[in-house]
Amino acid sequence: MKYSFNTIYFESTRRCNLSCDLCMASSNVAKTVRESVKQELSADEIETRVLMAGREIGCRVVSWSGGEFMLRKDAAELVRRATKHGYESSICTNGTVATAARLKELHAASGGTLVVAVGINSIDNENAWTRDCDCDVALKTIALCEELGIKRHAVVNVGRHNLATIGKTLQYLEEHGIPYNRSPFTARGSGAQHFDSLCVSPDEMRDTLHPQLRKHANGYVSYTPFFVAPEVHERFSKGQRNVTVPQGPSIGCWIGTWIAVNAEGDVAPCGILLDICNWGNVREKSLQQIIDESSQYQALLDRNNLQGKCGRCRYKFVCGGCRALALFKNGSLLAEDPTCFFEPVDESTVCEHEAETNYYFKRYAFMARHAGSRLLHKTEAGQSSLKEQA
């Protein structure tokens, strides 16, 4: 197998019953949705052109998204077909249509592997406009999943819209044992007009956002900048990578770990670059052909090509910076991450956070390897141990 991608992020429909002002998929734009529905991939196309093709490049997880995936009448059938081809399924939902009966059906279709992900930007509902529904809807869905024995997950979109509440939100998720990943606010879709005002600065990343992300281990590996020593990751992963992108576990930028497909079949290197970087369509080429024939994709998979301070950084392989933010702010997918506060002179410059990152990365990697999906919780003893090692 030439590549070893892990996950297909598949926005299977732009249809949605909500109208979020910042929707990446532009599901709040009626004309866009109407045009998309006419071109939406069928179940048979999804099976052959997405699921089967995905297995050829190593994918073993499919993250079903939208729009609202559960509005597809064939949602359970799609999950069943994914299970047949050896996939685990994750479903991103706004929670409004996630009834007990629907969740049970989808969980059964997944062979018991289902993960349900909901968006929680602020536990205080101070920025409900970013989701077009109260946080309580997401929390009720999480509670229902727990009652049904279904794994649950939160997606936290981060930007200036929730800097004031991010600490409280992540603390809540950790106290309730809810894993999460952070998604950076970017200029895709309906949120593009707000990008300049809501994208965080390096100072805001350094002083507010990054300290909170480092503090809460349940979403530990899903952010940049990420300052684990390259040799530490090499030792744990035994050199596992997709070209140069680290795996076993994946950390930092997810380009090279995920591959994204929109409802019409266009392919991009990650979900927040769909509709921006359309590098081929699955109706015309296989996923492997799209990757092979795209010079831009090939350049991204080799992090030796990174530019600016990302290119001279000790952590360019284990972090990689956010490629989407680089494009939106600096005009190139290979440019430096505009939100990073680290200023390396060259690859010998060590970040002050490396020792802390190494400690919690080792803990994460050990637990992930030996306990599957068991969640990680920082303890006073662990923090004391870190201080003793520092």
GROMACS .gro file of C-alpha atoms in nm:
model
  390
    1MET     CA    1   0.000   0.000   0.000
    2LYS     CA    2   0.151   0.331  -0.110
    3TYR     CA    3  -0.023   0.556   0.144
    4SER     CA    4  -0.147   0.518   0.500
    5PHE     CA    5  -0.425   0.767   0.554
    6ASN     CA    6  -0.640   0.690   0.857
    7THR     CA    7  -0.971   0.874   0.817
    8ILE     CA    8  -1.209   0.989   0.546
    9TYR     CA    9  -1.391   1.305   0.645
   10PHE     CA   10  -1.702   1.286   0.427
   11GLU     CA   11  -1.952   1.572   0.409
   12SER     CA   12  -2.219   1.352   0.258
   13THR     CA   13  -2.485   1.624   0.224
   14ARG     CA   14  -2.521   2.000   0.251
   15ARG     CA   15  -2.881   1.966   0.365
   16CYS     CA   16  -2.938   2.079   0.723
   17ASN     CA   17  -3.230   2.169   0.948
   18LEU     CA   18  -3.032   2.454   1.109
   19SER     CA   19  -2.889   2.773   0.963
   20CYS     CA   20  -2.561   2.845   1.142
   21ASP     CA   21  -2.411   3.180   1.047
   22LEU     CA   22  -2.059   3.032   1.032
   23CYS     CA   23  -2.139   2.705   0.851
   24MET     CA   24  -1.830   2.575   0.668
   25ALA     CA   25  -2.043   2.377   0.423
   26SER     CA   26  -2.264   2.680   0.342
   27SER     CA   27  -2.570   2.480   0.444
   28ASN     CA   28  -2.734   2.809   0.540
   29VAL     CA   29  -2.725   2.926   0.176
   30ALA     CA   30  -3.038   2.794   0.003
   31LYS     CA   31  -2.905   2.825  -0.352
   32THR     CA   32  -2.585   2.636  -0.265
   33VAL     CA   33  -2.785   2.356  -0.104
   34ARG     CA   34  -3.027   2.326  -0.398
   35GLU     CA   35  -2.742   2.299  -0.647
   36SER     CA   36  -2.559   2.049  -0.427
   37VAL     CA   37  -2.857   1.817  -0.387
   38LYS     CA   38  -2.868   1.771  -0.764
   39GLN     CA   39  -2.505   1.652  -0.762
   40GLU     CA   40  -2.500   1.461  -0.433
   41LEU     CA   41  -2.321   1.124  -0.444
   42SER     CA   42  -2.556   0.826  -0.433
   43ALA     CA   43  -2.518   0.538  -0.189
   44ASP     CA   44  -2.367   0.317  -0.460
   45GLU     CA   45  -2.120   0.589  -0.561
   46ILE     CA   46  -2.025   0.642  -0.199
   47GLU     CA   47  -1.961   0.271  -0.153
   48THR     CA   48  -1.744   0.228  -0.462
   49ARG     CA   49  -1.583   0.569  -0.508
   50VAL     CA   50  -1.534   0.671  -0.145
   51LEU     CA   51  -1.543   0.369   0.087
   52MET     CA   52  -1.380   0.104  -0.131
   53ALA     CA   53  -1.134   0.355  -0.276
   54GLY     CA   54  -1.053   0.472   0.075
   55ARG     CA   55  -0.951   0.123   0.182
   56GLU     CA   56  -0.694   0.122  -0.099
   57ILE     CA   57  -0.510   0.413   0.069
   58GLY     CA   58  -0.533   0.269   0.420
   59CYS     CA   59  -0.844   0.441   0.559
   60ARG     CA   60  -1.021   0.258   0.840
   61VAL     CA   61  -1.244   0.531   0.987
   62VAL     CA   62  -1.512   0.733   0.810
   63SER     CA   63  -1.634   1.053   0.970
   64TRP     CA   64  -1.982   1.122   0.833
   65SER     CA   65  -2.069   1.490   0.832
   66GLY     CA   66  -2.275   1.751   0.653
   67GLY     CA   67  -2.489   1.956   0.664
   68GLU     CA   68  -2.671   1.710   0.885
   69PHE     CA   69  -2.581   1.351   0.795
   70MET     CA   70  -2.889   1.207   0.967
   71LEU     CA   71  -3.112   1.388   0.715
   72ARG     CA   72  -2.997   1.140   0.452
   73LYS     CA   73  -3.267   0.873   0.431
   74ASP     CA   74  -2.995   0.618   0.357
   75ALA     CA   75  -2.778   0.716   0.657
   76ALA     CA   76  -2.806   0.380   0.832
   77GLU     CA   77  -2.751   0.195   0.503
   78LEU     CA   78  -2.435   0.397   0.441
   79VAL     CA   79  -2.304   0.311   0.785
   80ARG     CA   80  -2.385  -0.057   0.724
   81ARG     CA   81  -2.191  -0.051   0.397
   82ALA     CA   82  -1.898   0.116   0.568
   83THR     CA   83  -1.899  -0.155   0.836
   84LYS     CA   84  -1.906  -0.422   0.565
   85HIS     CA   85  -1.584  -0.277   0.423
   86GLY     CA   86  -1.409  -0.275   0.760
   87TYR     CA   87  -1.466   0.085   0.868
   88GLU     CA   88  -1.547   0.230   1.205
   89SER     CA   89  -1.797   0.515   1.179
   90SER     CA   90  -1.809   0.854   1.343
   91ILE     CA   91  -2.108   1.082   1.289
   92CYS     CA   92  -2.093   1.460   1.326
   93THR     CA   93  -2.442   1.584   1.414
   94ASN     CA   94  -2.607   1.897   1.547
   95GLY     CA   95  -2.807   1.669   1.777
   96THR     CA   96  -3.154   1.795   1.692
   97VAL     CA   97  -3.256   1.479   1.507
   98ALA     CA   98  -3.052   1.233   1.715
   99THR     CA   99  -3.339   1.042   1.875
  100ALA     CA  100  -3.283   0.726   2.077
  101ALA     CA  101  -3.431   0.513   1.800
  102ARG     CA  102  -3.213   0.676   1.535
  103LEU     CA  103  -2.898   0.639   1.741
  104LYS     CA  104  -2.972   0.272   1.817
  105GLU     CA  105  -3.023   0.205   1.445
  106LEU     CA  106  -2.695   0.371   1.351
  107HIS     CA  107  -2.506   0.204   1.635
  108ALA     CA  108  -2.629  -0.137   1.523
  109ALA     CA  109  -2.536  -0.057   1.163
  110SER     CA  110  -2.183   0.028   1.276
  111GLY     CA  111  -2.135  -0.306   1.447
  112GLY     CA  112  -2.103  -0.127   1.780
  113THR     CA  113  -1.816   0.100   1.670
  114LEU     CA  114  -2.016   0.423   1.640
  115VAL     CA  115  -1.885   0.752   1.776
  116VAL     CA  116  -2.124   1.048   1.785
  117ALA     CA  117  -1.965   1.394   1.767
  118VAL     CA  118  -2.146   1.716   1.852
  119GLY     CA  119  -2.034   2.078   1.839
  120ILE     CA  120  -1.976   2.264   2.162
  121ASN     CA  121  -1.809   2.602   2.119
  122SER     CA  122  -1.896   2.743   2.460
  123ILE     CA  123  -2.048   2.570   2.760
  124ASP     CA  124  -2.196   2.906   2.865
  125ASN     CA  125  -2.401   2.953   2.547
  126GLU     CA  126  -2.241   3.295   2.510
  127ASN     CA  127  -2.184   3.231   2.141
  128ALA     CA  128  -2.485   3.018   2.048
  129TRP     CA  129  -2.503   3.207   1.717
  130THR     CA  130  -2.204   3.003   1.595
  131ARG     CA  131  -2.412   2.683   1.616
  132ASP     CA  132  -2.774   2.808   1.572
  133CYS     CA  133  -2.887   2.605   1.872
  134ASP     CA  134  -2.824   2.605   2.244
  135CYS     CA  135  -2.540   2.405   2.394
  136ASP     CA  136  -2.806   2.209   2.584
  137VAL     CA  137  -2.898   2.028   2.261
  138ALA     CA  138  -2.545   1.893   2.228
  139LEU     CA  139  -2.527   1.804   2.597
  140LYS     CA  140  -2.857   1.613   2.578
  141THR     CA  141  -2.724   1.417   2.279
  142ILE     CA  142  -2.407   1.335   2.473
  143ALA     CA  143  -2.617   1.219   2.771
  144LEU     CA  144  -2.835   1.006   2.545
  145CYS     CA  145  -2.529   0.843   2.389
  146GLU     CA  146  -2.394   0.763   2.734
  147GLU     CA  147  -2.726   0.608   2.829
  148LEU     CA  148  -2.722   0.394   2.513
  149GLY     CA  149  -2.358   0.290   2.550
  150ILE     CA  150  -2.246   0.485   2.242
  151LYS     CA  151  -1.910   0.661   2.242
  152ARG     CA  152  -1.943   1.038   2.226
  153HIS     CA  153  -1.716   1.323   2.129
  154ALA     CA  154  -1.717   1.703   2.113
  155VAL     CA  155  -1.586   1.933   1.841
  156VAL     CA  156  -1.478   2.273   1.971
  157ASN     CA  157  -1.434   2.540   1.707
  158VAL     CA  158  -1.184   2.790   1.846
  159GLY     CA  159  -1.134   3.156   1.766
  160ARG     CA  160  -1.190   3.495   1.921
  161HIS     CA  161  -1.559   3.410   1.956
  162ASN     CA  162  -1.485   3.179   2.250
  163LEU     CA  163  -1.149   3.284   2.394
  164ALA     CA  164  -1.319   3.411   2.709
  165THR     CA  165  -1.493   3.080   2.779
  166ILE     CA  166  -1.256   2.820   2.630
  167GLY     CA  167  -1.101   2.730   2.965
  168LYS     CA  168  -1.438   2.671   3.130
  169THR     CA  169  -1.561   2.471   2.829
  170LEU     CA  170  -1.260   2.238   2.817
  171GLN     CA  171  -1.267   2.197   3.196
  172TYR     CA  172  -1.631   2.089   3.173
  173LEU     CA  173  -1.554   1.836   2.901
  174GLU     CA  174  -1.267   1.690   3.101
  175GLU     CA  175  -1.464   1.670   3.426
  176HIS     CA  176  -1.739   1.480   3.244
  177GLY     CA  177  -1.499   1.248   3.062
  178ILE     CA  178  -1.587   1.377   2.716
  179PRO     CA  179  -1.305   1.361   2.458
  180TYR     CA  180  -1.282   1.647   2.213
  181ASN     CA  181  -1.085   1.788   1.925
  182ARG     CA  182  -1.033   2.151   1.850
  183SER     CA  183  -1.116   2.283   1.504
  184PRO     CA  184  -0.963   2.621   1.414
  185PHE     CA  185  -1.191   2.895   1.290
  186THR     CA  186  -1.112   2.938   0.920
  187ALA     CA  187  -1.231   3.122   0.612
  188ARG     CA  188  -1.433   2.841   0.459
  189GLY     CA  189  -1.799   2.878   0.367
  190SER     CA  190  -2.031   3.122   0.540
  191GLY     CA  191  -1.776   3.211   0.805
  192ALA     CA  192  -1.533   3.358   0.554
  193GLN     CA  193  -1.661   3.713   0.608
  194HIS     CA  194  -1.578   3.686   0.979
  195PHE     CA  195  -1.233   3.530   0.941
  196ASP     CA  196  -1.022   3.841   0.989
  197SER     CA  197  -1.212   3.938   1.302
  198LEU     CA  198  -1.230   3.591   1.461
  199CYS     CA  199  -0.896   3.427   1.372
  200VAL     CA  200  -0.668   3.439   1.677
  201SER     CA  201  -0.335   3.621   1.679
  202PRO     CA  202  -0.004   3.462   1.788
  203ASP     CA  203  -0.029   3.652   2.119
  204GLU     CA  204  -0.381   3.520   2.180
  205MET     CA  205  -0.263   3.171   2.094
  206ARG     CA  206   0.032   3.202   2.334
  207ASP     CA  207  -0.147   3.369   2.625
  208THR     CA  208  -0.495   3.214   2.620
  209LEU     CA  209  -0.571   2.935   2.375
  210HIS     CA  210  -0.253   2.725   2.379
  211PRO     CA  211  -0.227   2.709   2.762
  212GLN     CA  212  -0.583   2.577   2.779
  213LEU     CA  213  -0.526   2.320   2.503
  214ARG     CA  214  -0.211   2.196   2.678
  215LYS     CA  215  -0.395   2.175   3.008
  216HIS     CA  216  -0.672   1.935   2.906
  217ALA     CA  217  -0.556   1.592   2.795
  218ASN     CA  218  -0.885   1.465   2.650
  219GLY     CA  219  -0.813   1.653   2.328
  220TYR     CA  220  -0.441   1.655   2.367
  221VAL     CA  221  -0.310   1.578   2.020
  222SER     CA  222  -0.559   1.773   1.809
  223TYR     CA  223  -0.392   2.112   1.789
  224THR     CA  224  -0.102   2.315   1.656
  225PRO     CA  225   0.153   2.428   1.750
  226PHE     CA  226   0.256   2.094   1.902
  227PHE     CA  227   0.597   2.077   2.067
  228VAL     CA  228   0.679   1.710   2.123
  229ALA     CA  229   1.045   1.624   2.060
  230PRO     CA  230   1.077   1.450   1.720
  231GLU     CA  231   1.288   1.174   1.872
  232VAL     CA  232   1.020   1.104   2.135
  233HIS     CA  233   0.753   1.054   1.871
  234GLU     CA  234   0.992   0.846   1.663
  235ARG     CA  235   1.051   0.614   1.956
  236PHE     CA  236   0.681   0.564   2.027
  237SER     CA  237   0.566   0.539   1.665
  238LYS     CA  238   0.864   0.332   1.547
  239GLY     CA  239   0.885   0.562   1.247
  240GLN     CA  240   0.525   0.513   1.134
  241ARG     CA  241   0.432   0.791   0.890
  242ASN     CA  242   0.248   0.874   0.570
  243VAL     CA  243   0.542   0.996   0.358
  244THR     CA  244   0.666   1.242   0.624
  245VAL     CA  245   0.340   1.297   0.818
  246PRO     CA  246   0.362   1.138   1.167
  247GLN     CA  247   0.131   0.854   1.263
  248GLY     CA  248   0.107   0.599   1.540
  249PRO     CA  249  -0.031   0.828   1.685
  250SER     CA  250  -0.107   1.118   1.453
  251ILE     CA  251  -0.034   1.461   1.599
  252GLY     CA  252  -0.032   1.823   1.490
  253CYS     CA  253  -0.180   1.913   1.150
  254TRP     CA  254  -0.409   1.638   1.025
  255ILE     CA  255  -0.328   1.682   0.655
  256GLY     CA  256  -0.178   1.349   0.559
  257THR     CA  257  -0.381   1.166   0.822
  258TRP     CA  258  -0.728   1.266   0.699
  259ILE     CA  259  -0.858   1.298   0.345
  260ALA     CA  260  -1.177   1.494   0.281
  261VAL     CA  261  -1.461   1.453   0.031
  262ASN     CA  262  -1.763   1.681  -0.010
  263ALA     CA  263  -2.119   1.592  -0.104
  264GLU     CA  264  -2.048   1.636  -0.475
  265GLY     CA  265  -1.735   1.417  -0.467
  266ASP     CA  266  -1.463   1.684  -0.471
  267VAL     CA  267  -1.149   1.594  -0.275
  268ALA     CA  268  -0.940   1.817  -0.048
  269PRO     CA  269  -0.655   1.743   0.197
  270CYS     CA  270  -0.870   1.827   0.503
  271GLY     CA  271  -1.228   1.915   0.591
  272ILE     CA  272  -1.168   2.285   0.640
  273LEU     CA  273  -1.021   2.309   0.290
  274LEU     CA  274  -1.317   2.150   0.110
  275ASP     CA  275  -1.459   2.380  -0.159
  276ILE     CA  276  -1.127   2.569  -0.144
  277CYS     CA  277  -0.883   2.304  -0.267
  278ASN     CA  278  -1.074   2.086  -0.512
  279TRP     CA  279  -0.797   1.861  -0.643
  280GLY     CA  280  -1.010   1.600  -0.818
  281ASN     CA  281  -1.350   1.435  -0.811
  282VAL     CA  282  -1.415   1.074  -0.710
  283ARG     CA  283  -1.652   1.029  -1.004
  284GLU     CA  284  -1.360   1.087  -1.239
  285LYS     CA  285  -1.056   0.945  -1.056
  286SER     CA  286  -0.977   0.718  -0.764
  287LEU     CA  287  -0.858   0.870  -0.438
  288GLN     CA  288  -0.511   0.728  -0.501
  289GLN     CA  289  -0.501   0.882  -0.850
  290ILE     CA  290  -0.604   1.220  -0.710
  291ILE     CA  291  -0.323   1.210  -0.455
  292ASP     CA  292  -0.066   1.078  -0.702
  293GLU     CA  293  -0.146   1.333  -0.971
  294SER     CA  294  -0.167   1.641  -0.750
  295SER     CA  295   0.166   1.818  -0.714
  296GLN     CA  296   0.014   2.024  -0.432
  297TYR     CA  297  -0.089   1.710  -0.242
  298GLN     CA  298   0.255   1.561  -0.288
  299ALA     CA  299   0.417   1.881  -0.161
  300LEU     CA  300   0.201   1.876   0.154
  301LEU     CA  301   0.287   1.515   0.234
  302ASP     CA  302   0.656   1.609   0.243
  303ARG     CA  303   0.696   1.856   0.527
  304ASN     CA  304   1.048   1.935   0.411
  305ASN     CA  305   0.865   2.175   0.178
  306LEU     CA  306   0.728   2.395   0.457
  307GLN     CA  307   0.832   2.758   0.441
  308GLY     CA  308   0.903   3.045   0.682
  309LYS     CA  309   0.950   2.963   1.046
  310CYS     CA  310   0.762   2.633   1.000
  311GLY     CA  311   1.033   2.528   0.755
  312ARG     CA  312   1.318   2.596   0.997
  313CYS     CA  313   1.138   2.459   1.303
  314ARG     CA  314   1.250   2.160   1.511
  315TYR     CA  315   0.885   2.049   1.520
  316LYS     CA  316   0.799   2.075   1.149
  317PHE     CA  317   0.740   1.702   1.113
  318VAL     CA  318   0.556   1.639   1.443
  319CYS     CA  319   0.351   1.959   1.423
  320GLY     CA  320   0.347   2.093   1.069
  321GLY     CA  321   0.150   2.405   1.159
  322CYS     CA  322  -0.206   2.454   1.037
  323ARG     CA  323  -0.191   2.441   0.659
  324ALA     CA  324  -0.542   2.586   0.620
  325LEU     CA  325  -0.461   2.891   0.830
  326ALA     CA  326  -0.138   2.931   0.634
  327LEU     CA  327  -0.338   2.945   0.312
  328PHE     CA  328  -0.608   3.178   0.441
  329LYS     CA  329  -0.368   3.424   0.607
  330ASN     CA  330  -0.047   3.395   0.405
  331GLY     CA  331  -0.172   3.280   0.065
  332SER     CA  332   0.009   2.944   0.049
  333LEU     CA  333  -0.052   2.598   0.189
  334LEU     CA  334   0.322   2.573   0.257
  335ALA     CA  335   0.360   2.908   0.434
  336GLU     CA  336   0.417   2.939   0.808
  337ASP     CA  337   0.126   2.905   1.048
  338PRO     CA  338   0.012   3.264   1.118
  339THR     CA  339  -0.118   3.182   1.467
  340CYS     CA  340   0.202   3.023   1.600
  341PHE     CA  341   0.392   3.219   1.867
  342PHE     CA  342   0.712   3.011   1.858
  343GLU     CA  343   1.007   3.188   1.692
  344PRO     CA  344   1.279   2.933   1.609
  345VAL     CA  345   1.617   3.050   1.489
  346ASP     CA  346   1.675   2.711   1.327
  347GLU     CA  347   1.602   2.343   1.393
  348SER     CA  348   1.816   2.346   1.707
  349THR     CA  349   1.583   2.590   1.887
  350VAL     CA  350   1.394   2.407   2.162
  351CYS     CA  351   1.055   2.538   2.279
  352GLU     CA  352   1.007   2.601   2.649
  353HIS     CA  353   0.699   2.375   2.638
  354GLU     CA  354   0.881   2.069   2.502
  355ALA     CA  355   0.937   1.894   2.837
  356GLU     CA  356   0.571   1.931   2.931
  357THR     CA  357   0.457   1.817   2.587
  358ASN     CA  358   0.686   1.514   2.599
  359TYR     CA  359   0.547   1.409   2.936
  360TYR     CA  360   0.183   1.424   2.838
  361PHE     CA  361   0.245   1.284   2.491
  362LYS     CA  362   0.408   0.975   2.644
  363ARG     CA  363   0.115   0.937   2.878
  364TYR     CA  364  -0.131   0.980   2.592
  365ALA     CA  365   0.052   0.736   2.366
  366PHE     CA  366   0.079   0.473   2.639
  367MET     CA  367  -0.289   0.497   2.735
  368ALA     CA  368  -0.406   0.502   2.373
  369ARG     CA  369  -0.201   0.194   2.296
  370HIS     CA  370  -0.299  -0.009   2.602
  371ALA     CA  371  -0.647   0.115   2.683
  372GLY     CA  372  -0.806   0.191   2.347
  373SER     CA  373  -1.051   0.476   2.385
  374ARG     CA  374  -1.008   0.518   2.761
  375LEU     CA  375  -0.994   0.888   2.839
  376LEU     CA  376  -0.698   1.064   2.991
  377HIS     CA  377  -0.726   1.280   3.300
  378LYS     CA  378  -0.451   1.492   3.446
  379THR     CA  379  -0.396   1.432   3.814
  380GLU     CA  380  -0.217   1.630   4.081
  381ALA     CA  381   0.031   1.346   4.111
  382GLY     CA  382   0.102   1.357   3.738
  383GLN     CA  383   0.154   1.731   3.745
  384SER     CA  384   0.384   1.698   4.045
  385SER     CA  385   0.580   1.428   3.866
  386LEU     CA  386   0.622   1.657   3.565
  387LYS     CA  387   0.751   1.937   3.786
  388GLU     CA  388   1.000   1.697   3.943
  389GLN     CA  389   1.128   1.594   3.598
  390ALA     CA  390   1.153   1.952   3.464
   0.00000   0.00000   0.00000
